[in-house]
mmCIF file of N, CA and C in Angstrom:
data_model
loop_
_atom_site.group_PDB
_atom_site.id
_atom_site.type_symbol
_atom_site.label_atom_id
_atom_site.label_comp_id
_atom_site.label_asym_id
_atom_site.label_seq_id
_atom_site.Cartn_x
_atom_site.Cartn_y
_atom_site.Cartn_z
ATOM 1 N N ALA A 1 -119.537 9.801 102.939
ATOM 2 C CA ALA A 1 -120.258 10.459 104.001
ATOM 3 C C ALA A 1 -119.287 11.159 104.953
ATOM 4 N N GLU A 2 -118.109 10.574 105.084
ATOM 5 C CA GLU A 2 -117.148 11.149 106.022
ATOM 6 C C GLU A 2 -116.676 12.525 105.555
ATOM 7 N N ILE A 3 -116.448 12.671 104.276
ATOM 8 C CA ILE A 3 -115.997 13.969 103.766
ATOM 9 C C ILE A 3 -117.106 15.016 103.905
ATOM 10 N N ALA A 4 -118.362 14.594 103.797
ATOM 11 C CA ALA A 4 -119.466 15.537 103.993
ATOM 12 C C ALA A 4 -119.513 16.031 105.430
ATOM 13 N N VAL A 5 -119.248 15.142 106.375
ATOM 14 C CA VAL A 5 -119.236 15.539 107.784
ATOM 15 C C VAL A 5 -118.084 16.505 108.048
ATOM 16 N N VAL A 6 -116.920 16.222 107.483
ATOM 17 C CA VAL A 6 -115.763 17.112 107.679
ATOM 18 C C VAL A 6 -116.021 18.479 107.048
ATOM 19 N N MET A 7 -116.573 18.489 105.846
ATOM 20 C CA MET A 7 -116.866 19.766 105.184
ATOM 21 C C MET A 7 -117.921 20.559 105.956
ATOM 22 N N THR A 8 -118.909 19.867 106.488
ATOM 23 C CA THR A 8 -119.928 20.557 107.282
ATOM 24 C C THR A 8 -119.340 21.097 108.576
ATOM 25 N N TYR A 9 -118.448 20.332 109.203
ATOM 26 C CA TYR A 9 -117.795 20.810 110.424
ATOM 27 C C TYR A 9 -116.990 22.075 110.140
ATOM 28 N N LEU A 10 -116.245 22.073 109.043
ATOM 29 C CA LEU A 10 -115.478 23.273 108.687
ATOM 30 C C LEU A 10 -116.401 24.442 108.369
ATOM 31 N N GLN A 11 -117.517 24.144 107.741
ATOM 32 C CA GLN A 11 -118.478 25.194 107.421
ATOM 33 C C GLN A 11 -119.118 25.754 108.694
ATOM 34 N N LEU A 12 -119.422 24.885 109.638
ATOM 35 C CA LEU A 12 -120.004 25.357 110.898
ATOM 36 C C LEU A 12 -118.991 26.139 111.727
ATOM 37 N N CYS A 13 -117.717 25.765 111.622
ATOM 38 C CA CYS A 13 -116.679 26.530 112.325
ATOM 39 C C CYS A 13 -116.556 27.945 111.763
ATOM 40 N N ALA A 14 -116.868 28.101 110.479
ATOM 41 C CA ALA A 14 -116.837 29.419 109.851
ATOM 42 C C ALA A 14 -118.166 30.161 110.045
ATOM 43 N N GLU A 15 -119.043 29.614 110.875
ATOM 44 C CA GLU A 15 -120.350 30.181 111.209
ATOM 45 C C GLU A 15 -121.272 30.315 110.007
ATOM 46 N N ASP A 16 -121.163 29.373 109.081
ATOM 47 C CA ASP A 16 -122.076 29.292 107.943
ATOM 48 C C ASP A 16 -123.004 28.110 108.212
ATOM 49 N N TYR A 17 -124.249 28.395 108.527
ATOM 50 C CA TYR A 17 -125.170 27.352 108.958
ATOM 51 C C TYR A 17 -126.059 26.824 107.842
ATOM 52 N N HIS A 18 -125.721 27.098 106.600
ATOM 53 C CA HIS A 18 -126.492 26.590 105.459
ATOM 54 C C HIS A 18 -125.811 25.341 104.908
ATOM 55 N N TRP A 19 -125.847 24.270 105.679
ATOM 56 C CA TRP A 19 -125.091 23.073 105.344
ATOM 57 C C TRP A 19 -125.928 22.010 104.659
ATOM 58 N N TRP A 20 -127.232 22.174 104.609
ATOM 59 C CA TRP A 20 -128.114 21.089 104.164
ATOM 60 C C TRP A 20 -127.787 20.616 102.751
ATOM 61 N N TRP A 21 -127.875 21.496 101.783
ATOM 62 C CA TRP A 21 -127.649 21.092 100.391
ATOM 63 C C TRP A 21 -126.180 20.815 100.112
ATOM 64 N N ARG A 22 -125.299 21.540 100.771
ATOM 65 C CA ARG A 22 -123.873 21.319 100.527
ATOM 66 C C ARG A 22 -123.449 19.921 100.954
ATOM 67 N N SER A 23 -123.984 19.411 102.040
ATOM 68 C CA SER A 23 -123.638 18.048 102.465
ATOM 69 C C SER A 23 -124.140 17.026 101.457
ATOM 70 N N PHE A 24 -125.278 17.290 100.845
ATOM 71 C CA PHE A 24 -125.813 16.390 99.821
ATOM 72 C C PHE A 24 -124.953 16.409 98.559
ATOM 73 N N PHE A 25 -124.552 17.608 98.113
ATOM 74 C CA PHE A 25 -123.771 17.723 96.885
ATOM 75 C C PHE A 25 -122.340 17.227 97.045
ATOM 76 N N VAL A 26 -121.749 17.458 98.204
ATOM 77 C CA VAL A 26 -120.358 17.039 98.414
ATOM 78 C C VAL A 26 -120.248 15.521 98.390
ATOM 79 N N SER A 27 -121.136 14.841 99.090
ATOM 80 C CA SER A 27 -121.039 13.385 99.101
ATOM 81 C C SER A 27 -121.532 12.775 97.804
ATOM 82 N N GLY A 28 -122.363 13.470 97.061
ATOM 83 C CA GLY A 28 -122.785 12.985 95.749
ATOM 84 C C GLY A 28 -121.757 13.240 94.674
ATOM 85 N N GLY A 29 -120.694 13.937 95.019
ATOM 86 C CA GLY A 29 -119.656 14.268 94.046
ATOM 87 C C GLY A 29 -118.897 13.072 93.506
ATOM 88 N N ALA A 30 -118.987 11.943 94.162
ATOM 89 C CA ALA A 30 -118.342 10.731 93.657
ATOM 90 C C ALA A 30 -118.977 10.286 92.338
ATOM 91 N N ALA A 31 -120.192 10.694 92.100
ATOM 92 C CA ALA A 31 -120.865 10.343 90.848
ATOM 93 C C ALA A 31 -120.185 11.018 89.653
ATOM 94 N N VAL A 32 -119.574 12.170 89.862
ATOM 95 C CA VAL A 32 -118.832 12.833 88.786
ATOM 96 C C VAL A 32 -117.655 11.958 88.361
ATOM 97 N N TYR A 33 -116.977 11.378 89.339
ATOM 98 C CA TYR A 33 -115.873 10.471 89.033
ATOM 99 C C TYR A 33 -116.365 9.253 88.245
ATOM 100 N N VAL A 34 -117.502 8.699 88.631
ATOM 101 C CA VAL A 34 -118.047 7.538 87.925
ATOM 102 C C VAL A 34 -118.382 7.904 86.481
ATOM 103 N N PHE A 35 -118.952 9.086 86.267
ATOM 104 C CA PHE A 35 -119.277 9.501 84.905
ATOM 105 C C PHE A 35 -118.013 9.728 84.079
ATOM 106 N N LEU A 36 -117.031 10.388 84.655
ATOM 107 C CA LEU A 36 -115.786 10.620 83.922
ATOM 108 C C LEU A 36 -115.081 9.311 83.579
ATOM 109 N N TYR A 37 -115.143 8.343 84.489
ATOM 110 C CA TYR A 37 -114.545 7.057 84.195
ATOM 111 C C TYR A 37 -115.315 6.325 83.104
ATOM 112 N N SER A 38 -116.621 6.456 83.073
ATOM 113 C CA SER A 38 -117.394 5.804 82.016
ATOM 114 C C SER A 38 -117.096 6.426 80.650
ATOM 115 N N VAL A 39 -116.839 7.736 80.609
ATOM 116 C CA VAL A 39 -116.433 8.376 79.347
ATOM 117 C C VAL A 39 -115.050 7.882 78.940
ATOM 118 N N PHE A 40 -114.144 7.766 79.894
ATOM 119 C CA PHE A 40 -112.815 7.229 79.608
ATOM 120 C C PHE A 40 -112.900 5.787 79.118
ATOM 121 N N TYR A 41 -113.733 4.984 79.747
ATOM 122 C CA TYR A 41 -113.913 3.589 79.353
ATOM 123 C C TYR A 41 -114.488 3.505 77.942
ATOM 124 N N TYR A 42 -115.434 4.376 77.631
ATOM 125 C CA TYR A 42 -116.023 4.400 76.291
ATOM 126 C C TYR A 42 -114.972 4.757 75.244
ATOM 127 N N ALA A 43 -114.132 5.715 75.559
ATOM 128 C CA ALA A 43 -113.148 6.185 74.581
ATOM 129 C C ALA A 43 -111.999 5.205 74.384
ATOM 130 N N THR A 44 -111.637 4.456 75.425
ATOM 131 C CA THR A 44 -110.442 3.613 75.315
ATOM 132 C C THR A 44 -110.739 2.134 75.133
ATOM 133 N N LYS A 45 -111.772 1.603 75.730
ATOM 134 C CA LYS A 45 -111.999 0.154 75.725
ATOM 135 C C LYS A 45 -113.107 -0.294 74.781
ATOM 136 N N LEU A 46 -114.162 0.470 74.683
ATOM 137 C CA LEU A 46 -115.295 0.056 73.863
ATOM 138 C C LEU A 46 -115.057 0.386 72.392
ATOM 139 N N GLU A 47 -115.596 -0.446 71.549
ATOM 140 C CA GLU A 47 -115.508 -0.209 70.106
ATOM 141 C C GLU A 47 -116.918 -0.088 69.546
ATOM 142 N N ILE A 48 -117.588 0.964 69.942
ATOM 143 C CA ILE A 48 -118.958 1.210 69.491
ATOM 144 C C ILE A 48 -118.907 2.221 68.358
ATOM 145 N N ASP A 49 -119.466 1.842 67.227
ATOM 146 C CA ASP A 49 -119.481 2.736 66.066
ATOM 147 C C ASP A 49 -120.871 3.282 65.779
ATOM 148 N N ASP A 50 -121.895 2.603 66.226
ATOM 149 C CA ASP A 50 -123.269 3.004 65.940
ATOM 150 C C ASP A 50 -123.707 4.124 66.884
ATOM 151 N N SER A 51 -124.406 5.106 66.345
ATOM 152 C CA SER A 51 -124.836 6.237 67.177
ATOM 153 C C SER A 51 -125.942 5.832 68.145
ATOM 154 N N VAL A 52 -126.779 4.867 67.770
ATOM 155 C CA VAL A 52 -127.837 4.415 68.678
ATOM 156 C C VAL A 52 -127.221 3.693 69.879
ATOM 157 N N SER A 53 -126.209 2.894 69.647
ATOM 158 C CA SER A 53 -125.532 2.205 70.741
ATOM 159 C C SER A 53 -124.839 3.199 71.666
ATOM 160 N N THR A 54 -124.250 4.233 71.084
ATOM 161 C CA THR A 54 -123.622 5.275 71.891
ATOM 162 C C THR A 54 -124.659 5.996 72.741
ATOM 163 N N LEU A 55 -125.792 6.303 72.130
ATOM 164 C CA LEU A 55 -126.871 6.963 72.868
ATOM 165 C C LEU A 55 -127.378 6.078 74.000
ATOM 166 N N LEU A 56 -127.537 4.782 73.738
ATOM 167 C CA LEU A 56 -127.966 3.864 74.791
ATOM 168 C C LEU A 56 -126.932 3.767 75.905
ATOM 169 N N TYR A 57 -125.656 3.680 75.543
ATOM 170 C CA TYR A 57 -124.601 3.589 76.546
ATOM 171 C C TYR A 57 -124.606 4.810 77.465
ATOM 172 N N PHE A 58 -124.623 5.991 76.869
ATOM 173 C CA PHE A 58 -124.590 7.197 77.699
ATOM 174 C C PHE A 58 -125.915 7.455 78.398
ATOM 175 N N GLY A 59 -127.011 7.007 77.820
ATOM 176 C CA GLY A 59 -128.302 7.130 78.494
ATOM 177 C C GLY A 59 -128.361 6.300 79.761
ATOM 178 N N TYR A 60 -127.955 5.028 79.648
ATOM 179 C CA TYR A 60 -127.936 4.169 80.828
ATOM 180 C C TYR A 60 -126.855 4.597 81.824
ATOM 181 N N THR A 61 -125.757 5.108 81.313
ATOM 182 C CA THR A 61 -124.716 5.610 82.206
ATOM 183 C C THR A 61 -125.228 6.796 83.001
ATOM 184 N N PHE A 62 -125.959 7.699 82.341
ATOM 185 C CA PHE A 62 -126.506 8.856 83.042
ATOM 186 C C PHE A 62 -127.496 8.424 84.117
ATOM 187 N N ILE A 63 -128.343 7.442 83.809
ATOM 188 C CA ILE A 63 -129.303 6.953 84.806
ATOM 189 C C ILE A 63 -128.567 6.351 85.997
ATOM 190 N N MET A 64 -127.537 5.546 85.706
ATOM 191 C CA MET A 64 -126.766 4.924 86.772
ATOM 192 C C MET A 64 -126.061 5.972 87.635
ATOM 193 N N VAL A 65 -125.473 6.977 86.988
ATOM 194 C CA VAL A 65 -124.762 8.025 87.711
ATOM 195 C C VAL A 65 -125.728 8.850 88.550
ATOM 196 N N PHE A 66 -126.900 9.129 88.028
ATOM 197 C CA PHE A 66 -127.891 9.899 88.766
ATOM 198 C C PHE A 66 -128.352 9.149 90.014
ATOM 199 N N VAL A 67 -128.636 7.852 89.872
ATOM 200 C CA VAL A 67 -129.051 7.047 91.023
ATOM 201 C C VAL A 67 -127.919 6.959 92.042
ATOM 202 N N PHE A 68 -126.693 6.803 91.553
ATOM 203 C CA PHE A 68 -125.539 6.760 92.455
ATOM 204 C C PHE A 68 -125.381 8.076 93.203
ATOM 205 N N TRP A 69 -125.614 9.201 92.511
ATOM 206 C CA TRP A 69 -125.535 10.512 93.147
ATOM 207 C C TRP A 69 -126.613 10.667 94.227
ATOM 208 N N ILE A 70 -127.817 10.221 93.935
ATOM 209 C CA ILE A 70 -128.899 10.309 94.920
ATOM 210 C C ILE A 70 -128.584 9.447 96.143
ATOM 211 N N LEU A 71 -128.092 8.224 95.911
ATOM 212 C CA LEU A 71 -127.795 7.326 97.033
ATOM 213 C C LEU A 71 -126.650 7.849 97.904
ATOM 214 N N THR A 72 -125.548 8.248 97.273
ATOM 215 C CA THR A 72 -124.422 8.740 98.071
ATOM 216 C C THR A 72 -124.738 10.093 98.704
ATOM 217 N N GLY A 73 -125.495 10.917 98.024
ATOM 218 C CA GLY A 73 -125.906 12.192 98.609
ATOM 219 C C GLY A 73 -126.791 12.007 99.817
ATOM 220 N N THR A 74 -127.699 11.046 99.736
ATOM 221 C CA THR A 74 -128.575 10.755 100.867
ATOM 222 C C THR A 74 -127.785 10.200 102.043
ATOM 223 N N ALA A 75 -126.832 9.322 101.751
ATOM 224 C CA ALA A 75 -125.989 8.777 102.829
ATOM 225 C C ALA A 75 -125.174 9.887 103.494
ATOM 226 N N GLY A 76 -124.608 10.785 102.704
ATOM 227 C CA GLY A 76 -123.835 11.890 103.260
ATOM 228 C C GLY A 76 -124.687 12.852 104.058
ATOM 229 N N PHE A 77 -125.877 13.148 103.546
ATOM 230 C CA PHE A 77 -126.771 14.045 104.272
ATOM 231 C C PHE A 77 -127.212 13.417 105.587
ATOM 232 N N SER A 78 -127.529 12.125 105.568
ATOM 233 C CA SER A 78 -127.961 11.456 106.789
ATOM 234 C C SER A 78 -126.854 11.443 107.839
ATOM 235 N N ALA A 79 -125.638 11.171 107.412
ATOM 236 C CA ALA A 79 -124.510 11.175 108.354
ATOM 237 C C ALA A 79 -124.271 12.575 108.906
ATOM 238 N N THR A 80 -124.373 13.576 108.051
ATOM 239 C CA THR A 80 -124.168 14.957 108.493
ATOM 240 C C THR A 80 -125.282 15.409 109.433
ATOM 241 N N TYR A 81 -126.501 15.012 109.135
ATOM 242 C CA TYR A 81 -127.631 15.360 109.996
ATOM 243 C C TYR A 81 -127.451 14.736 111.383
ATOM 244 N N TRP A 82 -127.049 13.473 111.410
ATOM 245 C CA TRP A 82 -126.788 12.809 112.683
ATOM 246 C C TRP A 82 -125.663 13.513 113.439
ATOM 247 N N PHE A 83 -124.606 13.891 112.716
ATOM 248 C CA PHE A 83 -123.474 14.591 113.333
ATOM 249 C C PHE A 83 -123.913 15.922 113.939
ATOM 250 N N CYS A 84 -124.676 16.694 113.208
ATOM 251 C CA CYS A 84 -125.127 18.000 113.717
ATOM 252 C C CYS A 84 -126.055 17.839 114.915
ATOM 253 N N ARG A 85 -126.934 16.846 114.865
ATOM 254 C CA ARG A 85 -127.800 16.601 116.021
ATOM 255 C C ARG A 85 -126.970 16.233 117.249
ATOM 256 N N LYS A 86 -125.921 15.452 117.029
ATOM 257 C CA LYS A 86 -125.073 15.007 118.131
ATOM 258 C C LYS A 86 -124.294 16.177 118.743
ATOM 259 N N ILE A 87 -123.694 17.022 117.888
ATOM 260 C CA ILE A 87 -122.889 18.105 118.454
ATOM 261 C C ILE A 87 -123.760 19.187 119.076
ATOM 262 N N TYR A 88 -124.951 19.433 118.521
ATOM 263 C CA TYR A 88 -125.798 20.457 119.112
ATOM 264 C C TYR A 88 -126.532 19.954 120.348
ATOM 265 N N SER A 89 -126.692 18.647 120.493
ATOM 266 C CA SER A 89 -127.331 18.134 121.712
ATOM 267 C C SER A 89 -126.385 18.165 122.901
ATOM 268 N N SER A 90 -125.080 18.224 122.634
ATOM 269 C CA SER A 90 -124.125 18.272 123.732
ATOM 270 C C SER A 90 -123.841 19.699 124.212
ATOM 271 N N VAL A 91 -124.370 20.696 123.529
ATOM 272 C CA VAL A 91 -124.188 22.086 123.938
ATOM 273 C C VAL A 91 -125.108 22.372 125.116
ATOM 274 N N LYS A 92 -124.571 22.876 126.167
ATOM 275 C CA LYS A 92 -125.358 23.186 127.349
ATOM 276 C C LYS A 92 -125.682 24.681 127.358
ATOM 277 N N ILE A 93 -126.962 24.989 127.415
ATOM 278 C CA ILE A 93 -127.399 26.372 127.450
ATOM 279 C C ILE A 93 -127.664 26.751 128.905
ATOM 280 N N GLU A 94 -126.978 27.766 129.351
ATOM 281 C CA GLU A 94 -127.147 28.178 130.747
ATOM 282 C C GLU A 94 -127.695 29.561 130.848
#
């Protein structure tokens, strides 16, 4: 969530106010690492020869990665939303 807030701050400094989806995707990016590690784990540690077992492994891995992406994306978006509300509430309009 912290990296999403920093990326949104840099984006707002560049006067790009379309931060909603980017904050979700940036913080959900950790799911890419989890998927790549699961492929590495499959290639180096597991000894699965059956195609059905491989399909089950990657099917459940995809479900897990998708849920992880949704959870971390939601956490990042919520933190960024709170941050934007905080910085814009301190702006005094005269």
